[in-house]
Tab-separated table of C-alpha atoms in Angstrom:
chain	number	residue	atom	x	y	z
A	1	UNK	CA	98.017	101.606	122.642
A	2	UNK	CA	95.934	98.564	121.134
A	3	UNK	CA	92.725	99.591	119.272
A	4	UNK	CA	90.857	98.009	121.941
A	5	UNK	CA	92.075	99.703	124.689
A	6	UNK	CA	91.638	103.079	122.573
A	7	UNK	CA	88.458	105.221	122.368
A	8	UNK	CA	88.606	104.011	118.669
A	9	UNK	CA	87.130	100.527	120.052
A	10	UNK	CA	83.655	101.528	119.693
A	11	UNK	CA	84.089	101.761	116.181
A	12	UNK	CA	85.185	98.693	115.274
A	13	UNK	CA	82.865	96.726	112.592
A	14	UNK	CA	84.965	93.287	112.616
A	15	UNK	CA	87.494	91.551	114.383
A	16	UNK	CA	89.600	88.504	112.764
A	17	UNK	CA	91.785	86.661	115.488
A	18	UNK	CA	94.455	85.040	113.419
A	19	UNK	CA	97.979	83.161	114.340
A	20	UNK	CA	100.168	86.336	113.327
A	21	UNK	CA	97.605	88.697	114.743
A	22	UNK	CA	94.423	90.527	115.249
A	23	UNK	CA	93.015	93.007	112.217
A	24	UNK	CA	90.164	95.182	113.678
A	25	UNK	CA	88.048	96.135	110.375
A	26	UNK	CA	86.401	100.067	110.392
A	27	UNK	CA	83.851	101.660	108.106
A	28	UNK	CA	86.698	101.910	105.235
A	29	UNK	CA	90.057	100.753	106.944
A	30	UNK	CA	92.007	98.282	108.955
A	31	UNK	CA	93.671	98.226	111.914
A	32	UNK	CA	96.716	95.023	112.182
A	33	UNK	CA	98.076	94.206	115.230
A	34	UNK	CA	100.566	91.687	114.812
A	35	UNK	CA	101.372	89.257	117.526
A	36	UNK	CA	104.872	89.322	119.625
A	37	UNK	CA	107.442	87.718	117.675
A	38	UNK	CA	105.649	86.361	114.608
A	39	UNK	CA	106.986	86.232	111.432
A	40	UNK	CA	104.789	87.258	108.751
A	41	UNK	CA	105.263	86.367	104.994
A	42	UNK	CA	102.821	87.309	102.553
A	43	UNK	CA	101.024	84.216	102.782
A	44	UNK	CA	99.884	85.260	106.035
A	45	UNK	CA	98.701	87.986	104.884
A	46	UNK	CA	96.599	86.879	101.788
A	47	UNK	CA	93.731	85.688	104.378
A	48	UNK	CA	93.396	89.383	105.059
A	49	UNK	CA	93.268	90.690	101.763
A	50	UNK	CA	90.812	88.506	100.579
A	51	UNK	CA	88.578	89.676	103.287
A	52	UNK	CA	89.429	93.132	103.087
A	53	UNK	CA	88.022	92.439	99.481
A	54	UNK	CA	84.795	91.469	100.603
A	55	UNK	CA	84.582	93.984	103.057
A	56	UNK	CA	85.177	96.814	101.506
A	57	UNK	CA	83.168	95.908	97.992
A	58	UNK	CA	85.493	97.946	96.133
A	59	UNK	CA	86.056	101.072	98.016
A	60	UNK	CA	88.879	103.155	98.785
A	61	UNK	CA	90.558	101.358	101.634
A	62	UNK	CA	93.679	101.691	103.911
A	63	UNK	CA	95.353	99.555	106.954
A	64	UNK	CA	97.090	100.792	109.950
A	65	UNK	CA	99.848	98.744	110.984
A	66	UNK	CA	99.635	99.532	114.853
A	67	UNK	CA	102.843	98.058	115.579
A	68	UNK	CA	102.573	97.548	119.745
A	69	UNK	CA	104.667	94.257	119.200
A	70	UNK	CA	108.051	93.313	117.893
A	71	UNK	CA	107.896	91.071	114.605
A	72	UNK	CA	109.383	90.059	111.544
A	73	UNK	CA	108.397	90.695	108.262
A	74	UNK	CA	109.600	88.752	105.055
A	75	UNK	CA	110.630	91.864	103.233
A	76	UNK	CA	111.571	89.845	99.709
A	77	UNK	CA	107.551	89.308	99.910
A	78	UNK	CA	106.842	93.010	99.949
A	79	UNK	CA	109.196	93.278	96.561
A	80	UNK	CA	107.302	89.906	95.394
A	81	UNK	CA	103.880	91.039	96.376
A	82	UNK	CA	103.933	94.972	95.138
A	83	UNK	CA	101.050	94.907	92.762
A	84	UNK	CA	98.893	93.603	95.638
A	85	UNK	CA	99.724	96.176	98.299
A	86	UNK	CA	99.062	98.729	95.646
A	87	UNK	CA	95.845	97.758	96.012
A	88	UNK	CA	95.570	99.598	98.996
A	89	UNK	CA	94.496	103.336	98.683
A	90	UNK	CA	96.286	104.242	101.957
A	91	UNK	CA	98.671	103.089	104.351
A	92	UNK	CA	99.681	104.087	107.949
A	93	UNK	CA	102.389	102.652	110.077
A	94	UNK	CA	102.015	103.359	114.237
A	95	UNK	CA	105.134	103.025	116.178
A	96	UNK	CA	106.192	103.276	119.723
A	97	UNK	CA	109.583	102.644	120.088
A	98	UNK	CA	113.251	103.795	118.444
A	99	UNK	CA	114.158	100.369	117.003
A	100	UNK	CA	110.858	99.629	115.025
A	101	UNK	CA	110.990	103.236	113.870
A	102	UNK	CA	114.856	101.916	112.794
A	103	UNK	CA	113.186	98.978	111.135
A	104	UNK	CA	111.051	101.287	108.739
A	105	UNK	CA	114.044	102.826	107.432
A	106	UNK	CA	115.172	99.203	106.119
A	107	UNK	CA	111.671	98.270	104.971
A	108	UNK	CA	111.051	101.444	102.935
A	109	UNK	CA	113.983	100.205	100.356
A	110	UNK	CA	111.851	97.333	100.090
A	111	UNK	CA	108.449	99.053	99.466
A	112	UNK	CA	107.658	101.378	96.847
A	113	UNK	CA	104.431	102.850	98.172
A	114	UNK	CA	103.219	106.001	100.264
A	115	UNK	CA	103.377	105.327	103.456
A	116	UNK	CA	102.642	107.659	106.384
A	117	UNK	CA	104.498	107.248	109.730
A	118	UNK	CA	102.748	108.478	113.249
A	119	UNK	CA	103.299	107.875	116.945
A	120	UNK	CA	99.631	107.930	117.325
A	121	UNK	CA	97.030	105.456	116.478
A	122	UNK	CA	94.368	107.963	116.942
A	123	UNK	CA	96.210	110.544	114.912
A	124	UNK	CA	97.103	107.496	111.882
A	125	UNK	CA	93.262	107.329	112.220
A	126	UNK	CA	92.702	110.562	111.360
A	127	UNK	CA	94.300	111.117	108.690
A	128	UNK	CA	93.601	107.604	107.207
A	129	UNK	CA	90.012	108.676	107.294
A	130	UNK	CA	90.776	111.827	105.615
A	131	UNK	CA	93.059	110.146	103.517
A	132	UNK	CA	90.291	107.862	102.360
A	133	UNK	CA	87.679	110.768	101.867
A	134	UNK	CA	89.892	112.772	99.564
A	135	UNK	CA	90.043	109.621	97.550
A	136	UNK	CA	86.642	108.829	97.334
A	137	UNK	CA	85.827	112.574	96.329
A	138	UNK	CA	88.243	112.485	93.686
A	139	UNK	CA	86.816	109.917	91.700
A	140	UNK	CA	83.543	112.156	91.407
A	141	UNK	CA	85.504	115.112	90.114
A	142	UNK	CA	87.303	113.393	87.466
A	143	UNK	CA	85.775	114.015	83.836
């Protein structure tokens, strides 16, 4: 299920249309939904981040990867890149069919951060919004 065909549509802040894909910005996350058969490096990906940057002025922030498409991903990027994605406070992966769940098996040698996995998007909502609010409580408790 695509965001905008979801009951999470309404909630949607921002929408960037780019050539790999459409990233639906929320109150404190992102939603990517990459197009059929793109390939997406890191590169890419930096468009996003630096929005992400602006949009989220510093706040504890997540993305979804709602995977309703088959695509690549340059995983030497991921290894290249890891200080950057540990930028984000939270990260949810969507998926809807055996062989992309496959995939993620292959792809977590390559990462080396949390990820969450869920057949859901409303559900990877959820808890990304939970997620996000532990996070953001934490800070205030710390001495």
């Amino acid at each position: 299920m695509t965001v905008l065909d979801s009951p999470l549509s309404k909630n949607v802040q921002a929408t960037y249309c780019l050539d790999i894909g459409d990233f639906h910005f929320f109150d404190n996350f992102i939603v990517a939904e990459f197009k059929q058969g793109s390939y997406v490096s890191f590169n890419d990906f930096k468009e996003i981040f630096d929005l992400s940057r602006e949009f989220f002025e510093g706040k504890p922030s997540g993305i979804i990867s709602n995977r309703v498409n088959s695509y690549s991903i340059n995983l030497l990027d991921i290894v290249e890149n890891r200080d950057k994605l540990a930028q984000l406070s939270a990260y949810a992966i969507v998926t809807y069919s055996h062989n992309t769940k496959r995939m993620l098996a292959i792809e977590d040698y390559y990462h080396n951060s949390k990820r969450e996995r869920f057949n859901s998007l409303i559900d990877a909502a959820k808890w990304m919004t939970k997620e996000l609010l532990t996070i953001e409580l934490n800070k205030f408790r710390q001495p």
